[in-house]
Coordinates of C-alpha atoms in Angstrom, one line a residue:
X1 CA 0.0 0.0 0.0
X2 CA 1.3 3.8 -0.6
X3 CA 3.0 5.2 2.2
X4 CA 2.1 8.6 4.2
X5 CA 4.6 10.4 1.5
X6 CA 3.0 9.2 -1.4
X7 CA -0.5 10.6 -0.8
X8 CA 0.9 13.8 0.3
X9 CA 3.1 14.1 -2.9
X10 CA -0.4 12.8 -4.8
X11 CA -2.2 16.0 -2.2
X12 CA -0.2 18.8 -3.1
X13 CA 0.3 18.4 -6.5
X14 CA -2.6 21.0 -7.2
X15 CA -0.5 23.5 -5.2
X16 CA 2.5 22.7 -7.2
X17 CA 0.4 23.5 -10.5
X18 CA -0.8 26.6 -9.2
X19 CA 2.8 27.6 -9.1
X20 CA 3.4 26.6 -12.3
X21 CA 0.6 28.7 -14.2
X22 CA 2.0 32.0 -11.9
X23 CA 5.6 31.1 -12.8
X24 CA 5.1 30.5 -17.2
X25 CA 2.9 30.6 -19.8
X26 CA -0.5 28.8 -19.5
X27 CA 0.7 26.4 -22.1
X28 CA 4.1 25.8 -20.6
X29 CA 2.4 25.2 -17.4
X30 CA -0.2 22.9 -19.1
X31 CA 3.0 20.8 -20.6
X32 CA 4.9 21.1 -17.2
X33 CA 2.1 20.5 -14.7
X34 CA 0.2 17.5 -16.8
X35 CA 3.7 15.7 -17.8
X36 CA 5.6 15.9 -14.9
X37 CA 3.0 14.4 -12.9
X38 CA 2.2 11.6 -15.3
X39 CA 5.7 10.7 -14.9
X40 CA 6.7 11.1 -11.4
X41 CA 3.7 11.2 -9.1
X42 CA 2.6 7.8 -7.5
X43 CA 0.9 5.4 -9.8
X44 CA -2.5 3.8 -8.9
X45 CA -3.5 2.2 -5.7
X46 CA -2.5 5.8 -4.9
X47 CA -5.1 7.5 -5.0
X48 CA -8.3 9.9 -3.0
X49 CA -11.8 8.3 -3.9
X50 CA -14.4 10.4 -2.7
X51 CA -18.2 10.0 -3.2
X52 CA -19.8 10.8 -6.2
X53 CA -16.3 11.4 -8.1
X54 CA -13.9 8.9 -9.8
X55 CA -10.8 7.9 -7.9
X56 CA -8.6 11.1 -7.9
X57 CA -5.4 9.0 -9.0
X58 CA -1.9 11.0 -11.0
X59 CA -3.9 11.4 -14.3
X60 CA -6.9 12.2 -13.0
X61 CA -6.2 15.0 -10.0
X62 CA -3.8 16.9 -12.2
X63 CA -6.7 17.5 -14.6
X64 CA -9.0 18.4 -12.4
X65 CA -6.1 21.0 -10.9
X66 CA -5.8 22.1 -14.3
X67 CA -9.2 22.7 -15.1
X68 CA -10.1 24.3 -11.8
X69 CA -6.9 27.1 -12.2
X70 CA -7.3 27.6 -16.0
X71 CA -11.2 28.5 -15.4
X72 CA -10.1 30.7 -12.8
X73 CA -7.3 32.4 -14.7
X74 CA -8.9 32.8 -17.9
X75 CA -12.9 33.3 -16.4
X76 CA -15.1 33.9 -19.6
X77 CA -12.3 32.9 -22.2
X78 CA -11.7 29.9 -22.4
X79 CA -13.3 27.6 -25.1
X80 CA -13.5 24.1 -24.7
X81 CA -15.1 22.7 -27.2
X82 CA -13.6 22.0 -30.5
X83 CA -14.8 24.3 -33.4
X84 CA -14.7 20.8 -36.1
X85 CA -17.7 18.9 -36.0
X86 CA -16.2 15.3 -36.2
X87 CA -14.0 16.2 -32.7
X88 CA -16.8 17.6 -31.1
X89 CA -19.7 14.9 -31.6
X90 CA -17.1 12.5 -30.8
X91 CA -16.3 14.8 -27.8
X92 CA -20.1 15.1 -26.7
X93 CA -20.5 11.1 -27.0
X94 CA -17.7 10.4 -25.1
X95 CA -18.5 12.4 -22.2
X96 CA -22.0 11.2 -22.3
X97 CA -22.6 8.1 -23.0
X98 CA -22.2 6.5 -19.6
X99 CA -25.7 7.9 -19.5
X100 CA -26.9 6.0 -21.6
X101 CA -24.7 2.7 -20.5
X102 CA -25.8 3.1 -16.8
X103 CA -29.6 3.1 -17.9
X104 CA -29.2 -0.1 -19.9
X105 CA -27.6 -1.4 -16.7
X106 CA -29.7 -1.2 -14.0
X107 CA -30.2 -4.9 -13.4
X108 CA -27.4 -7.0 -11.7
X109 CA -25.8 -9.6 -13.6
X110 CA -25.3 -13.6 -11.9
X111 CA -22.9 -15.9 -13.0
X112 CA -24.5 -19.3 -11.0
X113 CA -24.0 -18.1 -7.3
X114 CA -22.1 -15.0 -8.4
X115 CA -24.1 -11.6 -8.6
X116 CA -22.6 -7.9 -9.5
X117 CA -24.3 -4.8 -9.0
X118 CA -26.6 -3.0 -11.3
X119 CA -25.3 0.5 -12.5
X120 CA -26.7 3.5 -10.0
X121 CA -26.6 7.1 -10.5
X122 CA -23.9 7.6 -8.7
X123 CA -21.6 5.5 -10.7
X124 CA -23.2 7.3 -14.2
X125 CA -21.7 11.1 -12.4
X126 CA -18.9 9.6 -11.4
X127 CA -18.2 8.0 -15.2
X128 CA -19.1 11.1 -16.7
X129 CA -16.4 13.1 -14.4
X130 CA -14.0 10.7 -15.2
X131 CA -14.7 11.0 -19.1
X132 CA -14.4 14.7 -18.7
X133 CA -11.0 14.5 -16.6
X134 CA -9.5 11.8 -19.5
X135 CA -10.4 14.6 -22.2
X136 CA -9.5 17.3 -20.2
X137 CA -5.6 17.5 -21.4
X138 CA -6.9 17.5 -25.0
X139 CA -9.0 20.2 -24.7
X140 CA -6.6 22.2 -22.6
X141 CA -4.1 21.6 -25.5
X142 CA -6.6 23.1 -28.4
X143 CA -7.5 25.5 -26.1
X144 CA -4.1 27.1 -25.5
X145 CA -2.5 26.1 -29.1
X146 CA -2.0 28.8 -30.9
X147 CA 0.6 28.3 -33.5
X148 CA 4.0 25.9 -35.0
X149 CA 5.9 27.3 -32.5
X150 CA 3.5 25.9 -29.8
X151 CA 3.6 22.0 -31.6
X152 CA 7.7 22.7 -31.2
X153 CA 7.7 23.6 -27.0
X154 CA 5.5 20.4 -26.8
X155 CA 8.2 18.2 -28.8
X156 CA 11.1 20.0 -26.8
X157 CA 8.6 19.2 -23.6
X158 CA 8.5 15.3 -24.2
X159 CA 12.6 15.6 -25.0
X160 CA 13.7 17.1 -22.1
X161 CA 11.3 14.9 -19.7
X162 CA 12.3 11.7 -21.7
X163 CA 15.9 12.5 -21.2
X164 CA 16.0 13.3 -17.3
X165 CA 13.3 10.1 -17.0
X166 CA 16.0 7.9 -18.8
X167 CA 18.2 8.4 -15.6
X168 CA 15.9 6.3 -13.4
X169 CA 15.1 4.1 -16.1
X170 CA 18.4 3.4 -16.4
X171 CA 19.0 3.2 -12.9
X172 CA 15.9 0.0 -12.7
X173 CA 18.1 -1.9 -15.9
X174 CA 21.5 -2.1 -13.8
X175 CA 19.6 -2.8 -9.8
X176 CA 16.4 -4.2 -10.8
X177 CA 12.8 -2.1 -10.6
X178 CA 12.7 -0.5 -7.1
X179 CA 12.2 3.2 -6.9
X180 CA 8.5 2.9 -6.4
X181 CA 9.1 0.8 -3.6
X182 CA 12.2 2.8 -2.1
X183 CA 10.2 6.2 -2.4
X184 CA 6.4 5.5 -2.4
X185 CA 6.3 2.6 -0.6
X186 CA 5.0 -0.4 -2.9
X187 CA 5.5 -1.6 -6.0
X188 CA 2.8 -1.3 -8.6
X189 CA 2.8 -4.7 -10.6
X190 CA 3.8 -7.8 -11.0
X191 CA 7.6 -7.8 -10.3
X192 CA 7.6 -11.0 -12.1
X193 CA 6.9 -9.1 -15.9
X194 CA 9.4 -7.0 -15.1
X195 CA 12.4 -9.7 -15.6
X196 CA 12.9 -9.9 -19.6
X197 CA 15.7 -11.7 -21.8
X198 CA 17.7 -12.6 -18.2
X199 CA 18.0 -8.9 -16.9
X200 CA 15.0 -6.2 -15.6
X201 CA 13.5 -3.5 -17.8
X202 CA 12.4 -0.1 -15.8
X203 CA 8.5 0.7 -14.6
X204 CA 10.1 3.9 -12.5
X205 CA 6.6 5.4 -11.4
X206 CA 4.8 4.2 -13.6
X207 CA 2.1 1.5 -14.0
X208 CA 4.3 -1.4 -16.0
X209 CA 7.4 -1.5 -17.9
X210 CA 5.3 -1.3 -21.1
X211 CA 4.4 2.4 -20.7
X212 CA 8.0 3.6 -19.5
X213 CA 9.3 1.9 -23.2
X214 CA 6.2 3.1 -25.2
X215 CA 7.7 6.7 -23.7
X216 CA 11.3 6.2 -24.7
X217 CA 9.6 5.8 -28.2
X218 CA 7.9 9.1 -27.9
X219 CA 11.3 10.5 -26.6
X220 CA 13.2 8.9 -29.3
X221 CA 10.6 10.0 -32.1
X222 CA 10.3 13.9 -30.9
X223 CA 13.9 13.9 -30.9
X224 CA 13.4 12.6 -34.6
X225 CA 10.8 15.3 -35.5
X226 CA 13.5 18.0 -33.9
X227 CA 16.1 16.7 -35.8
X228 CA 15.2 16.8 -39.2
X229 CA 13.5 20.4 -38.7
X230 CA 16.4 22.2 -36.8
X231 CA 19.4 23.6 -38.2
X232 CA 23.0 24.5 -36.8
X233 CA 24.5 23.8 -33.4
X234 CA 21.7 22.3 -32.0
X235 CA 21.4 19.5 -34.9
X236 CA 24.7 17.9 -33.5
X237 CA 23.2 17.5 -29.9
X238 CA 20.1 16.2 -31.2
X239 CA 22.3 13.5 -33.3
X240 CA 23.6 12.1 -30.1
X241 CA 20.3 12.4 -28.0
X242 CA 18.7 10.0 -30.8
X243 CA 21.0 7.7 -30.7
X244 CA 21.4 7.8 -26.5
X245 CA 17.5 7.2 -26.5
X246 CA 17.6 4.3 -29.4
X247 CA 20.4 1.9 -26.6
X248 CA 17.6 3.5 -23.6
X249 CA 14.4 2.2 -25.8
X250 CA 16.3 -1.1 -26.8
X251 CA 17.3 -1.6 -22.8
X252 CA 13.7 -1.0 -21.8
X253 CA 13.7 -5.1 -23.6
X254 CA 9.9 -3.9 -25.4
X255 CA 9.7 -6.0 -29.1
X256 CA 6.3 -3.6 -29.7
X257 CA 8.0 -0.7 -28.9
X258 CA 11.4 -1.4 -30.8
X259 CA 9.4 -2.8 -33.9
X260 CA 7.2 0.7 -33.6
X261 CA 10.8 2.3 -33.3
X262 CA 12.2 0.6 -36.5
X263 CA 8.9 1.2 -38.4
X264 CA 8.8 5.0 -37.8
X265 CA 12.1 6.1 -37.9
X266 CA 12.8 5.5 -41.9
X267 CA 9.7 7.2 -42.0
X268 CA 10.5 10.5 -39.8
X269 CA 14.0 10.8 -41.1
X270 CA 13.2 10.7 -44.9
X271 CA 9.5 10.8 -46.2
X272 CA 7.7 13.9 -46.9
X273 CA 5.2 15.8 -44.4
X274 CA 2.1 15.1 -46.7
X275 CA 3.1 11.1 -47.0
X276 CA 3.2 11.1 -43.1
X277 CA 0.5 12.7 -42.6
X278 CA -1.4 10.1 -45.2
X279 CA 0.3 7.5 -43.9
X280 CA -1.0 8.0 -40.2
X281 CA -4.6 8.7 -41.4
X282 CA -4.3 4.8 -43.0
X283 CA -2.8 3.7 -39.1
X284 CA -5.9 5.5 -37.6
X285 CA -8.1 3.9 -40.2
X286 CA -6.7 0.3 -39.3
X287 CA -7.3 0.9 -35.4
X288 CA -11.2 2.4 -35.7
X289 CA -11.7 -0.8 -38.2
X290 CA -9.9 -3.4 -35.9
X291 CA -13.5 -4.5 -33.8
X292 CA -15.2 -4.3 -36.9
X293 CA -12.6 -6.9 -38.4
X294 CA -12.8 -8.8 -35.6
X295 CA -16.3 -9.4 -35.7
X296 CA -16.4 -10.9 -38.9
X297 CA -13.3 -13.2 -38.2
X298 CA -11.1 -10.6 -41.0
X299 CA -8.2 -10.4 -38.3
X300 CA -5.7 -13.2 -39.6
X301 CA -5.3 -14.4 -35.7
X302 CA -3.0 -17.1 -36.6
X303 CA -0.8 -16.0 -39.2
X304 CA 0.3 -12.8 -36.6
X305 CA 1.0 -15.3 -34.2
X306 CA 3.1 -17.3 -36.3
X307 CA 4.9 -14.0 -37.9
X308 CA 5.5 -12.8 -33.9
X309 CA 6.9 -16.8 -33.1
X310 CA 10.1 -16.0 -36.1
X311 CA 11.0 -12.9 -33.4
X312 CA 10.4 -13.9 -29.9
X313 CA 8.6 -17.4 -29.0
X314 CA 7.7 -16.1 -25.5
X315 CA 6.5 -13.3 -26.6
X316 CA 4.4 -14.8 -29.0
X317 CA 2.7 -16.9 -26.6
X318 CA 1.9 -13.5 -24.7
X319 CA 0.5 -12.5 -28.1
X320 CA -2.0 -15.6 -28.5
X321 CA -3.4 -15.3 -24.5
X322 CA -4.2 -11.8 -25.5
X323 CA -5.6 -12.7 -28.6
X324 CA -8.0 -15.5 -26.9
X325 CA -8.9 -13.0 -24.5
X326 CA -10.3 -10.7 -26.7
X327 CA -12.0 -13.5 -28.5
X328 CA -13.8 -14.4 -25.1
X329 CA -14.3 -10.7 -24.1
X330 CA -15.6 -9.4 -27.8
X331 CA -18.3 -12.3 -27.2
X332 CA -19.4 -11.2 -23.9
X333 CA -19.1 -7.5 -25.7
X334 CA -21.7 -8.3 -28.4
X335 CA -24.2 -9.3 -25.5
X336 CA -24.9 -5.6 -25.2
X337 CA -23.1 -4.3 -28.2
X338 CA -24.7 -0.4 -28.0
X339 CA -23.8 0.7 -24.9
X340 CA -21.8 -2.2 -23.3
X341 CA -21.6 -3.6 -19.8
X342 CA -20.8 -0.5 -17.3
X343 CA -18.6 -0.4 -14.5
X344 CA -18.6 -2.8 -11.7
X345 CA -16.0 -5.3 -13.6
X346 CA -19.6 -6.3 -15.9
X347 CA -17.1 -6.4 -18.8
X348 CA -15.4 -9.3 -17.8
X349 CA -16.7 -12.9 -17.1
X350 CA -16.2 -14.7 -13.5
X351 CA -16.3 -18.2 -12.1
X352 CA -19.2 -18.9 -11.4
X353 CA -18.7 -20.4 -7.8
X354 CA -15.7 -18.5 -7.1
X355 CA -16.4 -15.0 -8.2
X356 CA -13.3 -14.8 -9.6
X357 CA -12.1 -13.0 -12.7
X358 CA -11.5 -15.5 -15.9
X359 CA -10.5 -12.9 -18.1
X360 CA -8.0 -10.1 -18.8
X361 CA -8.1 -6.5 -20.2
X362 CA -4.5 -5.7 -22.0
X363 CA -5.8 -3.7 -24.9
X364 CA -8.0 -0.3 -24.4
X365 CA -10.0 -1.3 -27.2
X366 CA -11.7 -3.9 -25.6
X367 CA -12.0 -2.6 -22.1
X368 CA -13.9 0.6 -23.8
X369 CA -16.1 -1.8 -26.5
X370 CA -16.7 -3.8 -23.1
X371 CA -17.9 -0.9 -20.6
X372 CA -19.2 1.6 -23.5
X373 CA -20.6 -0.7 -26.5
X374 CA -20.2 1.1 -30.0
X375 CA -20.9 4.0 -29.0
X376 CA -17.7 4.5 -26.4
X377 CA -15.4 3.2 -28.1
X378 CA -16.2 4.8 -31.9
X379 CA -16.3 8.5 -29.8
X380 CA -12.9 7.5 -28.4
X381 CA -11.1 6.2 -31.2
X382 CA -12.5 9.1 -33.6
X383 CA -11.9 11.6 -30.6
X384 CA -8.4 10.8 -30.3
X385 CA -7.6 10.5 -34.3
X386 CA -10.0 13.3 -35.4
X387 CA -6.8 15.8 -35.4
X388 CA -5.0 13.4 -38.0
X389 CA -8.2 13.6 -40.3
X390 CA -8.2 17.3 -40.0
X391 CA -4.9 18.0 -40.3
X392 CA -5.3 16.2 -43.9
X393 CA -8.1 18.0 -44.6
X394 CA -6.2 21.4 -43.9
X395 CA -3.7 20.6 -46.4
X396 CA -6.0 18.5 -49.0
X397 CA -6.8 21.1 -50.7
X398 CA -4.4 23.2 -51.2
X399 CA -1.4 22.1 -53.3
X400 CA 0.8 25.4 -52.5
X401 CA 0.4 24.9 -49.1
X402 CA 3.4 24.0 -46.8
X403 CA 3.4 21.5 -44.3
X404 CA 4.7 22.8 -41.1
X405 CA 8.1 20.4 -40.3
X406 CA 6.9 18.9 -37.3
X407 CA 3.1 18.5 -38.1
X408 CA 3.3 15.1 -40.2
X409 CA 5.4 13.6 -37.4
X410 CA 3.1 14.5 -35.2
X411 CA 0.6 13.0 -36.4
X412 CA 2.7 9.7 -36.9
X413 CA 3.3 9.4 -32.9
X414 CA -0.5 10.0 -32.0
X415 CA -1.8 7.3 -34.9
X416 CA 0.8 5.0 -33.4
X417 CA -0.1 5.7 -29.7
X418 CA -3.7 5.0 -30.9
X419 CA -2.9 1.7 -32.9
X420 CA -1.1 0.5 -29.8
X421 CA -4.3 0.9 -27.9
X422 CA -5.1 -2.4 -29.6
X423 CA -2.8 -4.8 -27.9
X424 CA -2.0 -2.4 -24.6
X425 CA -4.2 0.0 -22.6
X426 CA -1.0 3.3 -23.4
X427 CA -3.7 5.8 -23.3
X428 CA -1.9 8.9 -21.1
X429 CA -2.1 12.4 -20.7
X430 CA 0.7 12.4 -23.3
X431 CA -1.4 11.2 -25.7
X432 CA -4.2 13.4 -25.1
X433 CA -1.4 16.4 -25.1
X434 CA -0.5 15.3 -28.7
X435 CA -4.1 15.4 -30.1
X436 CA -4.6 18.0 -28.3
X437 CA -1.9 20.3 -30.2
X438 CA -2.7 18.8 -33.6
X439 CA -6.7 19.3 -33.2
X440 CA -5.4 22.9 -32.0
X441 CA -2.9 23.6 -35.3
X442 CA -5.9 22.0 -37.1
X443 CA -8.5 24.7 -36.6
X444 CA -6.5 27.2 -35.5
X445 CA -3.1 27.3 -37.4
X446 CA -2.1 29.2 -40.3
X447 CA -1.0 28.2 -43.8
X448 CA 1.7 29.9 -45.6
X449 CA 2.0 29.1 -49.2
X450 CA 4.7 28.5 -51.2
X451 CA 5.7 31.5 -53.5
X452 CA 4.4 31.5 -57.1
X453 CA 7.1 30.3 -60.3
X454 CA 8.5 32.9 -61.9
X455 CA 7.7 32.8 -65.7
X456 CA 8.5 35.1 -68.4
X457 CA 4.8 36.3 -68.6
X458 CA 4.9 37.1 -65.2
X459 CA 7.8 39.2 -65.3
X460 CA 6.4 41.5 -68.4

């Protein structure tokens, strides 16, 4: 269980963001207050849970904090929701729709001797809060994005937080996974996943080792983006932070996150803004489609497995349990396909003489199609890739327009945040930052155009 220190680091954190929006700019305090926290505040079971309101944990209280100070500070200007259509039913939906799913949820649910609770009124406010704090950094982020130069202080944001967080990362590699239990008290997993390939690989404060390597890959990419965009002096330092965070990313011992690494970096380093920005939209495509596929048995189960047994045996075996899982889960889904299950662990499916829990949740996907139905998870997956689709739209167009540097990366790293939301549950504040920014550029940034040919006839 958390120590006394860990709930008053998880307490005062609203204080310390307070500070922040006194001290810098409202979206340098948004980057500072919402990433910092992510990464070093204690991860769940820490957490206040109060009635009426979910579980204020180290995602959800700095949103809250956020949300409370920015209202304050700007009283009267601040716009929340999105100008674009798509982001803001999706938006709308995604807030609301435990509504719905809590009044098609009433009744409790028996497996033989095993009963869970119908959904109540309280748990519907306490979803809908919860909805709102998840959203909360993305909305922040359109809010306060105002230009390129805001999509750059977010890239140099993730760098400089990657490359301090890769001390205590590589700190777990050489003694093994301890600093949650040396400074908060407990340790937040299963120590067990944490051994890989006969060493450890780093969770730090975070909730498994997973996310900690699916960050290095954001660090590693942003350093990409900064790379190819920057000139002089600061190209050379850049260089060498890439290729510091490629030997931190390969330590962290993740095969999805190296593959991801391997995948994107040909593409970062040497394709055009408008390919990347095309090839993200077909990445956001595949992830909205995936339950679709699935349903109709489109998902080629066995040949993936068999591809992931040529790289990594073991891991391949993790690959097929997940897959089963979702098979099981999917089918308990489409009980109640609309509006899903609800809270209360209805999702899954129990012993029936033991109560106990016969399934498990890695991907997002299927935890959201599970509680939610349809409806959840198509507002959360178009939510979250809306920015991509209107950042194409921006540019369709308009064939003299240019492509900010760091946009078409951008939009890379958030479609492959969102297509790992498939096998893992990576949704953070980070990713809600980056669609955030991009939904913010989308309807807010301007277009310069490159300068007309000059021809003989335009000379005379």
């Amino acid at each position: 269980m958390p120590n006394t220190f860990a709930l008053l680091v998880l307490a005062l954190w609203p204080l310390v963001s307070v500070g922040l929006f006194r001290s810098l700019s409202a979206w340098r305090a948004l980057l500072a207050s919402l990433i910092v926290a992510y990464l070093f505040l204690p991860p769940q079971p820490a957490a206040f849970d109060f009635p009426l309101v979910p579980p204020l944990t180290k995602e959800t209280l700095p949103s809250l904090s956020v949300v409370l100070i920015c209202l304050v500070m700007f009283r009267g200007k601040l716009r929340l929701i999105p100008e674009s259509k798509l982001a803001a039913g999706a938006l709308l939906v995604f807030i609301f729709v435990p509504i719905l799913t809590g009044l098609t949820n009433l009744n409790p649910v028996f497996y033989g001797q095993v009963g869970l609770p119908g959904m109540g009124i309280k748990d519907i406010v306490s979803l809908i809060l919860n909805q709102f704090l998840l959203a909360a950094p993305m909305l922040l982020a359109r809010a306060f994005m105002t230009g390129e130069q805001d999509l750059k202080d977010l890239l140099y944001a993730l760098v400089i937080a990657g490359l301090v967080y890769s001390l205590p990362m590589l700190l777990e590699v050489r003694l093994s996974p301890q600093l949650n239990v040396w400074i908060y008290g407990y340790f937040q997993h299963s120590f067990e996943q944490m051994v890989r390939y006969g060493g450890f690989r780093p969770i730090v404060f975070l909730y498994h080792g997973l996310w900690v390597a699916f960050f290095a890959l954001i660090t590693l990419t942003s350093i990409t983006i900064l790379f190819r965009a920057e000139q002089g002096g600061r190209k050379g330092m850049l260089m060498l932070a890439m290729i510091y965070m490629a030997v931190v990313l390969v330590l962290c011992k993740s095969v999805g996150s190296i593959l991801y690494a391997l995948f994107l970096l040909p593409l970062l380093l040497f394709i055009p803004n408008g390919l990347q920005i095309r090839i993200a939209m077909v990445l956001a495509v595949l992830a909205i489609a995936y339950p679709t596929l699935k349903t109709v048995d489109l998902v080629p189960e066995e040949a993936i497995v068999q591809q992931a047994e040529k790289i990594d045996e073991e891991r391949a075996g993790s690959l097929r349990f997940r897959l089963e899982n979702e098979n099981v889960l999917l089918e308990h889904a489409l009980e109640r396909p609309l509006f899903g299950w609800g809270s209360w662990g209805r999702n899954h499916i129990l012993d029936p003489v033991t109560g106990r829990t016969e399934t498990v949740t890695d991907g997002l996907w299927v935890i959201t199609f599970g509680v939610y139905g349809w409806a959840g998870f198509f507002a959360q997956f178009l939510l979250l890739t809306a920015p991509i689709f209107l950042v194409w739209t921006k540019f369709r167009a308009d064939p003299t327009a240019i492509i900010p540097s760091y946009v078409g990366g951008m939009c890379l790293i958030l479609a492959i945040n969102v297509l790992d939301l498939l096998p893992n549950a990576t949704l953070t504040p980070i990713t809600w930052l980056l669609a955030g920014a991009l939904l913010g550029y989308a309807e807010k940034g301007t277009v310069e155009h490159k300068a007309p040919k000059m021809t003989l006839q335009s000379l005379m």
